[in-house]
Coordinates of C-alpha atoms in Angstrom, one line a residue:
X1 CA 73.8 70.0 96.0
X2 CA 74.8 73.4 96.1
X3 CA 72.4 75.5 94.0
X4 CA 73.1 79.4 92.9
X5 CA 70.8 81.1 95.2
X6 CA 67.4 82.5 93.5
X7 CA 66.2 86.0 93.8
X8 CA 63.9 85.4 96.7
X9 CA 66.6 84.2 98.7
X10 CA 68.9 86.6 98.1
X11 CA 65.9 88.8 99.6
X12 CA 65.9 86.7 102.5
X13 CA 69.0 86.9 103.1
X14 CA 69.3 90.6 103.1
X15 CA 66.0 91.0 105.5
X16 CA 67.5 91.8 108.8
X17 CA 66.6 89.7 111.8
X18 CA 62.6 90.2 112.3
X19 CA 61.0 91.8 115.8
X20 CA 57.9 92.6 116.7
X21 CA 55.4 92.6 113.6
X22 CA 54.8 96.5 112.8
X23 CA 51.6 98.4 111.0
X24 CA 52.1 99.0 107.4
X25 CA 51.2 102.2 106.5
X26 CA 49.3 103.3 103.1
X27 CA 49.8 106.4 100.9
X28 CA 49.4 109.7 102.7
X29 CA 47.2 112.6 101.3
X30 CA 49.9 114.9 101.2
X31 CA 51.9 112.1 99.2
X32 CA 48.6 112.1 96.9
X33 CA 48.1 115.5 96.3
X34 CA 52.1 115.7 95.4
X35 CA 51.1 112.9 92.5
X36 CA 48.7 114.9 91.1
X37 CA 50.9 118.3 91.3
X38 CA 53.7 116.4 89.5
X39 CA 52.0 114.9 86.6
X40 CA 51.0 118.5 85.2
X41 CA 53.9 119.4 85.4
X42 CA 55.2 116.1 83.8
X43 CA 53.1 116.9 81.0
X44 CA 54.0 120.3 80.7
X45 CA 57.4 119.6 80.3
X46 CA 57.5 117.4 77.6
X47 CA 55.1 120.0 75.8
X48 CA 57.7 122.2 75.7
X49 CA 60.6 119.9 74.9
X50 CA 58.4 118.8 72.0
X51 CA 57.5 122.3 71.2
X52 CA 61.1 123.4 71.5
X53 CA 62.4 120.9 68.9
X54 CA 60.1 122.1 66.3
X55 CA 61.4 125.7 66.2
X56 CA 63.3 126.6 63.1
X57 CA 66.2 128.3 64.2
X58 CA 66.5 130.1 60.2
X59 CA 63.0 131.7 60.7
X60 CA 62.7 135.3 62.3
X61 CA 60.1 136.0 64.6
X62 CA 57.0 138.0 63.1
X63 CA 57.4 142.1 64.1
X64 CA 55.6 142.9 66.6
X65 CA 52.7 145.5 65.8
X66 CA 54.1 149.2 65.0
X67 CA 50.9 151.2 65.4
X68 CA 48.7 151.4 68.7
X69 CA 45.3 152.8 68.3
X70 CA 43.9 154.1 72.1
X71 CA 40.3 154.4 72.1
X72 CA 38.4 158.1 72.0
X73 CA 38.0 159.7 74.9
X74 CA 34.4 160.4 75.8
X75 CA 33.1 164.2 75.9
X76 CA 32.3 164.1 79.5
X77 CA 34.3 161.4 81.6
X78 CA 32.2 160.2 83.9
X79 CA 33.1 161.3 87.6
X80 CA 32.2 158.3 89.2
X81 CA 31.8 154.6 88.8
X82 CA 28.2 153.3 87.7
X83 CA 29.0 149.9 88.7
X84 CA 30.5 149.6 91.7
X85 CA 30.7 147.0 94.8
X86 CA 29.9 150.4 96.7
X87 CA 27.0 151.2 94.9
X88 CA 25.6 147.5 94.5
X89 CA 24.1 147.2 98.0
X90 CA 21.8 150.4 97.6
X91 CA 20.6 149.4 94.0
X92 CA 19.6 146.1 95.1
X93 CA 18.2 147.4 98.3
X94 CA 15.8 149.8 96.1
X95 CA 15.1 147.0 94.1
X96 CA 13.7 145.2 97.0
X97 CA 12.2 148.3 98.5
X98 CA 9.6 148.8 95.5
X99 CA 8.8 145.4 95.1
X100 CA 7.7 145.4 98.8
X101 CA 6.1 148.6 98.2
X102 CA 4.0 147.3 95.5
X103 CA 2.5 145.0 98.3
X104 CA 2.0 147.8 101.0
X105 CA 0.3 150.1 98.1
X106 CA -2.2 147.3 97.2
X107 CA -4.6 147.2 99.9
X108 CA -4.8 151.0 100.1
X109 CA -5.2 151.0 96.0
X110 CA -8.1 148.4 96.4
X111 CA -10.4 150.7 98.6
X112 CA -10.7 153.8 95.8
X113 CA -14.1 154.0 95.0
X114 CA -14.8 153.8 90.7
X115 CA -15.6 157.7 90.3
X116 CA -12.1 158.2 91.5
X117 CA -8.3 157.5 90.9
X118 CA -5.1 156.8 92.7
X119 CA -1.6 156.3 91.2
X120 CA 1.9 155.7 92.7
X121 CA 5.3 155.7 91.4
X122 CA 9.0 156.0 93.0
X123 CA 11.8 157.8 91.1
X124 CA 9.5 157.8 88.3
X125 CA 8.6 154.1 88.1
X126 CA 5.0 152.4 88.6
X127 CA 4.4 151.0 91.6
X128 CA 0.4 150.7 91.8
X129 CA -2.8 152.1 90.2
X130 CA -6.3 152.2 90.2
X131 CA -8.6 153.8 87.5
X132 CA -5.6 155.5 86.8
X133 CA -6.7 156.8 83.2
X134 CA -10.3 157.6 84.2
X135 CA -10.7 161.5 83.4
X136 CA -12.3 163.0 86.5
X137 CA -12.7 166.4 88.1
X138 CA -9.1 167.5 89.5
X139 CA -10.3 170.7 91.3
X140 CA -7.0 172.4 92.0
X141 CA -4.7 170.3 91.1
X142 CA -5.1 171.5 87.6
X143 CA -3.0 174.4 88.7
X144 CA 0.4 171.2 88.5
X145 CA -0.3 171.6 85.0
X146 CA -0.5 175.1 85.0
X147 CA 2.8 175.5 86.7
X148 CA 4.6 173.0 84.6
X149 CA 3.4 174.4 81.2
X150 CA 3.8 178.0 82.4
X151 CA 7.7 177.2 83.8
X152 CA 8.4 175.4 80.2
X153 CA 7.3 177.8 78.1
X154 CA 7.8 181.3 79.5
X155 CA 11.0 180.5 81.6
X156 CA 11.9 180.6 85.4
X157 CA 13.1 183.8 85.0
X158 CA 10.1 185.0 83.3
X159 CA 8.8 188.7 85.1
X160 CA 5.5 190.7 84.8
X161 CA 6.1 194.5 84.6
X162 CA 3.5 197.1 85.2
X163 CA 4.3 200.4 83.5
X164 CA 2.9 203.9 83.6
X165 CA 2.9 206.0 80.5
X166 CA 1.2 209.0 79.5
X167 CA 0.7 210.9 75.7
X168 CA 3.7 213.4 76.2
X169 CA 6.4 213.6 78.2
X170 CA 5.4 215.4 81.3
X171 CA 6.8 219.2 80.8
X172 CA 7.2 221.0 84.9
X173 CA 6.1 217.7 86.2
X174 CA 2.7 218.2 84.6
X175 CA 1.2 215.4 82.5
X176 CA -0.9 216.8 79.9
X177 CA -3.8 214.4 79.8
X178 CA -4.4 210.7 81.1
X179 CA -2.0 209.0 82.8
X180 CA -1.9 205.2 82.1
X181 CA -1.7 202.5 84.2
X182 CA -0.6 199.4 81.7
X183 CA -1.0 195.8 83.3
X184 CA 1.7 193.4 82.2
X185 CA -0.4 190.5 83.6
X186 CA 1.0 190.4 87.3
X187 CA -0.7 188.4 89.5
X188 CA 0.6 189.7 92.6
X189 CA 0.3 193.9 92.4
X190 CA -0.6 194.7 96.0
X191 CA -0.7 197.7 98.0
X192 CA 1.1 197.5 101.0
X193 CA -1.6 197.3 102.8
X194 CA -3.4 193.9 101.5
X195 CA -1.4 191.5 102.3
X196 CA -2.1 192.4 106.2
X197 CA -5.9 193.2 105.7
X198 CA -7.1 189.6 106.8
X199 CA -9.3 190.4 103.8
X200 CA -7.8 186.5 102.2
X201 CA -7.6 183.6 104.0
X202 CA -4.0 182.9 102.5
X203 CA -2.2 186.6 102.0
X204 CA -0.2 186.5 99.4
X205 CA 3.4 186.7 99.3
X206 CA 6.5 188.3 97.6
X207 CA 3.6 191.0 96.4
X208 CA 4.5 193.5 93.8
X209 CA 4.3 196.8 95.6
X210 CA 1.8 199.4 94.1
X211 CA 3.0 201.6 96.6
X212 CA 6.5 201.6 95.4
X213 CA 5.1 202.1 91.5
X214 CA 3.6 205.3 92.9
X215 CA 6.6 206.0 94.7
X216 CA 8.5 206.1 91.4
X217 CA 6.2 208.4 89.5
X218 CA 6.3 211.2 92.6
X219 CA 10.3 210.6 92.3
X220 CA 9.7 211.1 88.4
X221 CA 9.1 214.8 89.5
X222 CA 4.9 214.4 88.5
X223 CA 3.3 216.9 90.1
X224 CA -0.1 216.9 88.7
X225 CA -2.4 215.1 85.9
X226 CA -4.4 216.8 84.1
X227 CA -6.5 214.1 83.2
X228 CA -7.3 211.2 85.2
X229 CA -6.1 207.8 85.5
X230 CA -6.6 205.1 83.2
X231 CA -6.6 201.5 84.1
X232 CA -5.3 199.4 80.9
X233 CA -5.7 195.2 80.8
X234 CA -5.3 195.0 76.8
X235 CA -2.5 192.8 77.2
X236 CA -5.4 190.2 77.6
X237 CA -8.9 189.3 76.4
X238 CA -11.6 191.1 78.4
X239 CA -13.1 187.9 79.7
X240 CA -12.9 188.0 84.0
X241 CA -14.4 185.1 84.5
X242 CA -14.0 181.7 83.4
X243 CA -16.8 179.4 82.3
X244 CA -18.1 176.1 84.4
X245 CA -17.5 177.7 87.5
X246 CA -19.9 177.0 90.3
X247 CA -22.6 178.8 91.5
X248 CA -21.1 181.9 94.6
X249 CA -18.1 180.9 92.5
X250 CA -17.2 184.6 90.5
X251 CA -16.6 187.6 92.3
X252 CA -15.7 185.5 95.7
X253 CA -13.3 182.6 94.8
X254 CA -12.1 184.3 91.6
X255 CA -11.9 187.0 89.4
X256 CA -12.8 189.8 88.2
X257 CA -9.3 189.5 86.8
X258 CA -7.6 191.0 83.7
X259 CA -3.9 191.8 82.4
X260 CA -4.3 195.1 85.5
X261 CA -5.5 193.6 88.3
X262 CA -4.2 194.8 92.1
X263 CA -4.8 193.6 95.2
X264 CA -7.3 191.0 93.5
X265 CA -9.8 193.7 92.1
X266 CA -10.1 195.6 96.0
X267 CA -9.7 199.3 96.8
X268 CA -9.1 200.6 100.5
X269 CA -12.4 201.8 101.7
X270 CA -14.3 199.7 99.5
X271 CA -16.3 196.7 101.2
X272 CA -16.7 194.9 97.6
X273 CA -14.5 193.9 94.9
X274 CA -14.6 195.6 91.7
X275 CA -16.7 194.5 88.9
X276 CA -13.5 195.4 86.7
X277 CA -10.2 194.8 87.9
X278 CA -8.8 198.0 85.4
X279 CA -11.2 200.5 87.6
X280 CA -10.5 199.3 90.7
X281 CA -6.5 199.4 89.9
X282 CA -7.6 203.2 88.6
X283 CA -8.9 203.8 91.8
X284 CA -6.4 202.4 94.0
X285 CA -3.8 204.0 91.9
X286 CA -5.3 207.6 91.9
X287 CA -5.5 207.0 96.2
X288 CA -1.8 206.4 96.4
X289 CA -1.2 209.1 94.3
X290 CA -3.3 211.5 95.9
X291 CA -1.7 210.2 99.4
X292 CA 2.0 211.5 98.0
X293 CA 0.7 215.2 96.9
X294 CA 0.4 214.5 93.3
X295 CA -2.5 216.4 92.4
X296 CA -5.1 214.3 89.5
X297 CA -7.8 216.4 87.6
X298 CA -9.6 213.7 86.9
X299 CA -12.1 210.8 88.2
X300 CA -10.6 207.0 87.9
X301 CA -11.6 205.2 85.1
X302 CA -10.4 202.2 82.2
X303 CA -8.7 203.1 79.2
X304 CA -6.4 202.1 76.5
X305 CA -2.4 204.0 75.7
X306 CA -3.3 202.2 72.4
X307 CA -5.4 205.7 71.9
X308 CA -3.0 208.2 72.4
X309 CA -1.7 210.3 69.6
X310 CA 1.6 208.9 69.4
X311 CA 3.7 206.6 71.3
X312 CA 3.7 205.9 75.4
X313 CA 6.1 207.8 76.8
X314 CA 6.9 205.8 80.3
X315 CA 6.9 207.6 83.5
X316 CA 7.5 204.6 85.5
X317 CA 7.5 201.1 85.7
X318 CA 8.1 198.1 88.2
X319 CA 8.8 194.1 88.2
X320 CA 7.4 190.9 89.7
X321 CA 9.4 188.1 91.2
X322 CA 10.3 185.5 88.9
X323 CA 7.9 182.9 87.6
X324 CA 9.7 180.7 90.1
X325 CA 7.7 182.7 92.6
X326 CA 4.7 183.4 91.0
X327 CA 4.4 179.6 90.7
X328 CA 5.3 179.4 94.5
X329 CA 2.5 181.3 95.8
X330 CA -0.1 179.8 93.0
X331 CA 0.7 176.4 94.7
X332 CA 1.5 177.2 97.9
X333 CA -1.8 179.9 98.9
X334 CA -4.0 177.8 95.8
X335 CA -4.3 181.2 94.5
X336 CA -7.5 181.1 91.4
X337 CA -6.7 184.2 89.8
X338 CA -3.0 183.6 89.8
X339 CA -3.8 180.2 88.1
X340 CA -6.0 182.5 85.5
X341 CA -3.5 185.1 84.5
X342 CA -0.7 182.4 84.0
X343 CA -3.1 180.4 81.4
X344 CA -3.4 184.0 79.9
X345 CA -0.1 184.6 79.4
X346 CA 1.0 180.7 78.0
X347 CA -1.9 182.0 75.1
X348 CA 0.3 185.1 74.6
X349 CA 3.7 183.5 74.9
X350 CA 2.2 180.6 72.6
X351 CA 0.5 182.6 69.8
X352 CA 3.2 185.3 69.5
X353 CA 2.4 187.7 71.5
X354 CA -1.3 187.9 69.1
X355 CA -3.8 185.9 71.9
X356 CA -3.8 186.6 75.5
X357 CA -6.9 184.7 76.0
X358 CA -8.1 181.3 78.1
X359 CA -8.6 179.5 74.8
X360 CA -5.0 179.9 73.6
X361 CA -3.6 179.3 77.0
X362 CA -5.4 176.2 77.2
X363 CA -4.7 174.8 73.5
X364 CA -0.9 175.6 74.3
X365 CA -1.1 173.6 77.6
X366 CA -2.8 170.7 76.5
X367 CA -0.5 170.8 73.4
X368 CA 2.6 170.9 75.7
X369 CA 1.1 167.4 77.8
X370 CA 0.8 165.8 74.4
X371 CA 4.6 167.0 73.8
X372 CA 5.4 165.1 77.2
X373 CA 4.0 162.1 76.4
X374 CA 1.0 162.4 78.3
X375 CA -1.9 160.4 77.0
X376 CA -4.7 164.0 76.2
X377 CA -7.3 161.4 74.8
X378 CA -9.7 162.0 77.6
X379 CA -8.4 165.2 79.4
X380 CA -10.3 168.3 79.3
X381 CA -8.7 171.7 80.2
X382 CA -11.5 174.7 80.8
X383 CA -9.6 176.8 83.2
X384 CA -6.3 177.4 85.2
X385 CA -7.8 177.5 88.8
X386 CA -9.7 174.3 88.4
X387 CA -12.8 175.6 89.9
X388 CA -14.9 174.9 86.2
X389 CA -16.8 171.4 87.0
X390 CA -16.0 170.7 82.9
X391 CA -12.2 170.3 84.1
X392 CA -11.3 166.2 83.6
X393 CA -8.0 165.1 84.4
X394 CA -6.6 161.3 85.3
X395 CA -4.1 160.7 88.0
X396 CA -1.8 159.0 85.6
X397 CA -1.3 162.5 83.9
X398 CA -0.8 164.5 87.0
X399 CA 2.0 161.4 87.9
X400 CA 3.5 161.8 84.8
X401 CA 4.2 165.5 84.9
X402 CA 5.1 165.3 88.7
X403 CA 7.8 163.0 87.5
X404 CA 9.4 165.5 85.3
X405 CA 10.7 167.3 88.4
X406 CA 10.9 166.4 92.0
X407 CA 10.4 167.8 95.6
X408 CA 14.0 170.1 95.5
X409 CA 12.6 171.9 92.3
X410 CA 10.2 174.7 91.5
X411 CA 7.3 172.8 91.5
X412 CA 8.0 170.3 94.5
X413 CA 9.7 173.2 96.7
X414 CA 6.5 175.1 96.1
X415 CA 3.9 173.0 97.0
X416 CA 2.3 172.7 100.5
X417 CA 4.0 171.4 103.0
X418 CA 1.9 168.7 105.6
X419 CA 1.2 170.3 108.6
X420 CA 3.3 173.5 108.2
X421 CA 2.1 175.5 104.7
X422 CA -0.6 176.6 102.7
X423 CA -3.4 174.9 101.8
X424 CA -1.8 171.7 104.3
X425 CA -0.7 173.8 107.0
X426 CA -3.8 172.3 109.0
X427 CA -3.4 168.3 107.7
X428 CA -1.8 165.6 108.6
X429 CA -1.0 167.7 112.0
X430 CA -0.1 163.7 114.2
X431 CA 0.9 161.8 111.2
X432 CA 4.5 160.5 110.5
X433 CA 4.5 162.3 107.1
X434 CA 4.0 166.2 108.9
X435 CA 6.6 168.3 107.9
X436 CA 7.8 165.6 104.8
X437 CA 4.5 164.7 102.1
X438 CA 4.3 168.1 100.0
X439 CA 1.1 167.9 98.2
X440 CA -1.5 170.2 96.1
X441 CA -4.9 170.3 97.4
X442 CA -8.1 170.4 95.5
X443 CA -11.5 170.6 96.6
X444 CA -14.9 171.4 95.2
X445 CA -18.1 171.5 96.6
X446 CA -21.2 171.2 94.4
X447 CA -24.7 171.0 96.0
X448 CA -26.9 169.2 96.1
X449 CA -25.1 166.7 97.1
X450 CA -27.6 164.0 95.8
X451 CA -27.1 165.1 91.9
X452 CA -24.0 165.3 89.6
X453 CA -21.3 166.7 89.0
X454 CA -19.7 165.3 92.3
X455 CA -17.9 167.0 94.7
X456 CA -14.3 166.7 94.7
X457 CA -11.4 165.9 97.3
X458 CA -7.9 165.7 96.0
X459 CA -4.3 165.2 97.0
X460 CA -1.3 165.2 94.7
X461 CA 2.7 166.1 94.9
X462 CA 5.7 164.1 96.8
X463 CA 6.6 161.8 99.6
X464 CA 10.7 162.7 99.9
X465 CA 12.9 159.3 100.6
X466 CA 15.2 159.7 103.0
X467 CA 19.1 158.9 100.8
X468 CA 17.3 160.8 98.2
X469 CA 14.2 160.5 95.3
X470 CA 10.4 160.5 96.3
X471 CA 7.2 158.8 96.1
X472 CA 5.0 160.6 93.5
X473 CA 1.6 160.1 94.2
X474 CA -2.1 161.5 92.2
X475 CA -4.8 161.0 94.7
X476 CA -8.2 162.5 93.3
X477 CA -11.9 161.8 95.2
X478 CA -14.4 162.6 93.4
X479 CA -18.0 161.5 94.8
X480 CA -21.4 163.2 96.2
X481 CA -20.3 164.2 99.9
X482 CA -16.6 163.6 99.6
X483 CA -15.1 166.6 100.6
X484 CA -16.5 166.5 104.0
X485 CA -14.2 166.1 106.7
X486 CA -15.3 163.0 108.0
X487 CA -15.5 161.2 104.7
X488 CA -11.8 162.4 103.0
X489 CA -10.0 162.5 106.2
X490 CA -10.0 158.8 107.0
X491 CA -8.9 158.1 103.1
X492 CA -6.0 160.8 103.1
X493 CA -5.0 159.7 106.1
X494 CA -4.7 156.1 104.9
X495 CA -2.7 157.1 102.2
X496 CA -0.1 158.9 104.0
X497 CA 0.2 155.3 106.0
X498 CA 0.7 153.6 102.9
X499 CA 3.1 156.1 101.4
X500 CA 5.4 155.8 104.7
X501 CA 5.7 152.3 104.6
X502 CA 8.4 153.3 102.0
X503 CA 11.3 151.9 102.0
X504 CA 10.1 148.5 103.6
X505 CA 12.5 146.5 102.5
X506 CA 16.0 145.6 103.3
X507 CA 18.6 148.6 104.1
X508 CA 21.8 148.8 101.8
X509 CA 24.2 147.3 104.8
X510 CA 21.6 144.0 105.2
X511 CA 22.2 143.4 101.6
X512 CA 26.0 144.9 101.1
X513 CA 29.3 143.3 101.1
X514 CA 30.5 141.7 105.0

């Protein structure tokens, strides 16, 4: 029976003739991965065929916007990039570098005895403290303050003059009268000869030459006096020397010191200082002039040009440095009277021009702290040298105005350098910080050791870091022997050990971009 043949035979029949039984293969991957690549695609198309068939032909498109509004400009474009792939690695590295450094500071921190205080920052931010708010004696770091207040409120470019008038005009190069010697409250009026005298331990520099003043009035055509010559420090209160100093304190580590004072209250030929810094300018005056021919009637003495008849007619007159370097050899040589005159003249500058007293000068300072955001509560300001033992500062504060600048600026550039300036030019001689830490010394000693107040030991300024910023860092000892050698040394020394362990952390190419 002959049947229509079904659809498997028909399969058969096509089959060609079998061989050997081959390996059927499965799906490859890359016929998978097509699969998937086509059905988006799929799917996108009939979005669009469906999208296309609902578009009204009749309806206009909406008009594109006719107004575009660019935003402002700012003032100042910045010149570079804050956030950049560049700058990432060194902000992150910095950020890893304090946080270590807060470890390497805590061990030192912890060994600070409770009389005294320690506190470290970088760039401004905390890293560690201890007893950082306790008031204590600051010694000679008081003179930070003085520098900072004095630099804010009477300027960087800020000059002393020193002027010599007389009654009446001279008439034949004769001055009819008193010649005056009028102090303008510079620190640094030296004869020639002082700063070579190895009469100071640290000579000062960038002197204001007395010798050149009397120059000027022989090249004013003065011939004689008829009088005598008058020292005048009226720009200032009459007090030389400060309260709450020491005993052996006046006369030998400051003062006598007024608005006139040269070559720190000493005249050639004289073994003592003056008891009166105007007197002892007098006299030192009336020598050079003598020296240069100029004949004077008179016998050296202290007077006021507020007495004469009418108004000073000037004969001469000369200039200090700048403040800037005024303030560079008060840090630098820890110069006392210096520190004194500068508190003088904030009072002036402060009240008007009406009180060139300590009082005023202190007021003004502790005033300008308060205006920094320094916490006052428990500071006490009594002088500008730091040598009164009623002085109380806390290492935050000194911190805080350190941060205001940094070691390129007045107060950083001025400051001792380890192992090469100043009051540090015989510290830290073999350490890895000689030649970098810039710090301001204090120290105070106050027998009998066994009774209070303490004696004092103190370190404060910068650590530069090499790329750039610093490590600020307050270190004040106080304690009954502490500022013998064998007791400090050991502690300073630590410190400069901790301080270098900064940076610690990773570089900026272990964390940057490979």
């Amino acid at each position: 029976m002959n049947r229509p043949p079904d659809a498997m035979t028909r399969l058969a029949e096509r089959e060609p003739p079998r061989g050997p039984r081959r390996r059927r293969r499965g799906i490859g991957p890359l016929v998978v991965l097509g699969m998937f690549a086509v059905v988006p695609a799929l799917a996108l198309y009939a979005l669009f065929v469906w999208s296309s068939s609902k578009i009204d032909d009749n309806v206009a498109a909406p008009p594109p916007p006719t107004t575009l509004v660019a935003p402002p400009l700012p003032d100042e474009p910045l010149a570079n990039s804050m956030l950049t792939f560049r700058r990432m690695p060194a902000l992150v590295s910095r950020g890893l570098n304090v946080e270590q450094f807060v470890a390497d500071t805590a061990p030192f921190l912890a060994t600070i005895n409770d009389r005294s205080c320690a506190t470290v920052s970088v760039d401004g931010n905390p890293v560690g403290a201890v007893n950082g708010g306790l008031a204590v004696i600051p010694a000679s770091t008081q003179k930070i303050i003085v520098a900072a207040v004095a630099l804010e409120l009477l300027g960087d470019d800020h000059v002393f003059t020193t002027r010599v008038v007389v009654d009446d005009a001279p008439v034949d190069g004769v001055v009819q009268g008193d010649l005056v010697l009028l102090g303008g409250g510079d620190p640094l009026l030296s004869s020639d000869w002082y700063p070579a005298s190895g009469l100071e331990r640290r000579p000062v520099f960038d002197p204001t030459s007395l010798d050149s003043l009397a120059d000027r009035v022989q090249a004013a055509g003065i011939t004689q006096i008829t009088g005598a010559v008058l020292g005048d420090g009226s720009r200032y209160d009459d007090e030389f020397f400060a309260p709450g100093w020491g005993n052996g304190v006046a006369g030998l580590e400051a003062g006598p010191y007024d608005a006139l004072m040269a070559n720190d209250a000493r005249v050639l030929g004289e073994d003592q200082r003056g008891d009166n810094s105007n007197s002892a300018a007098a006299r030192e005056f009336t020598r050079l002039l003598r020296d240069r021919g100029v004949v004077v009637d008179g016998e050296p003495g202290v007077g006021s040009a507020a007495a004469f008849a009418g108004e000073p007619s000037e004969v001469a007159s000369i200039d200090s440095v700048p403040l800037t370097g005024v303030v560079a050899e008060m840090l630098t040589n820890s110069d006392n009277n210096t520190a004194e005159l500068l508190v003088k003249e904030i009072g002036l500058e402060a009240s008007g021009g009406e009180e060139g007293t300590r009082q005023a000068g202190l007021a003004a300072m502790a005033e300008q702290l308060a205006a920094w955001g320094v916490d006052t509560k428990d500071i006490v300001l009594a002088d500008g040298s730091g040598l009164s033992l009623d002085n109380r500062l806390t290492c935050d504060a000194l911190v805080a105005v350190l941060q205001r600048s940094g070691p390129t600026d007045t107060i950083g550039a001025a400051l001792p350098v380890a192992a090469e300036t100043g009051t540090l030019s015989d510290a830290f001689v073999d350490s890895a910080v000689a030649g970098r830490l810039l710090g301001k010394t204090g120290t105070l000693n106050n027998p009998p050791f066994n009774q209070d107040p303490p004696a004092v030991k103190a370190l404060a300024g910068y650590l530069p870091v090499d790329g750039g910023g610093a490590v600020e860092f307050a270190l004040v000892l106080n304690g009954p022997t502490i500022s013998d050698q064998s007791e400090y040394r050991p502690v300073w020394s630590a410190l400069a050990d901790t301080l270098d362990t900064y940076p610690s952390g990773a570089s900026p190419a272990d964390v940057g971009l490979r």
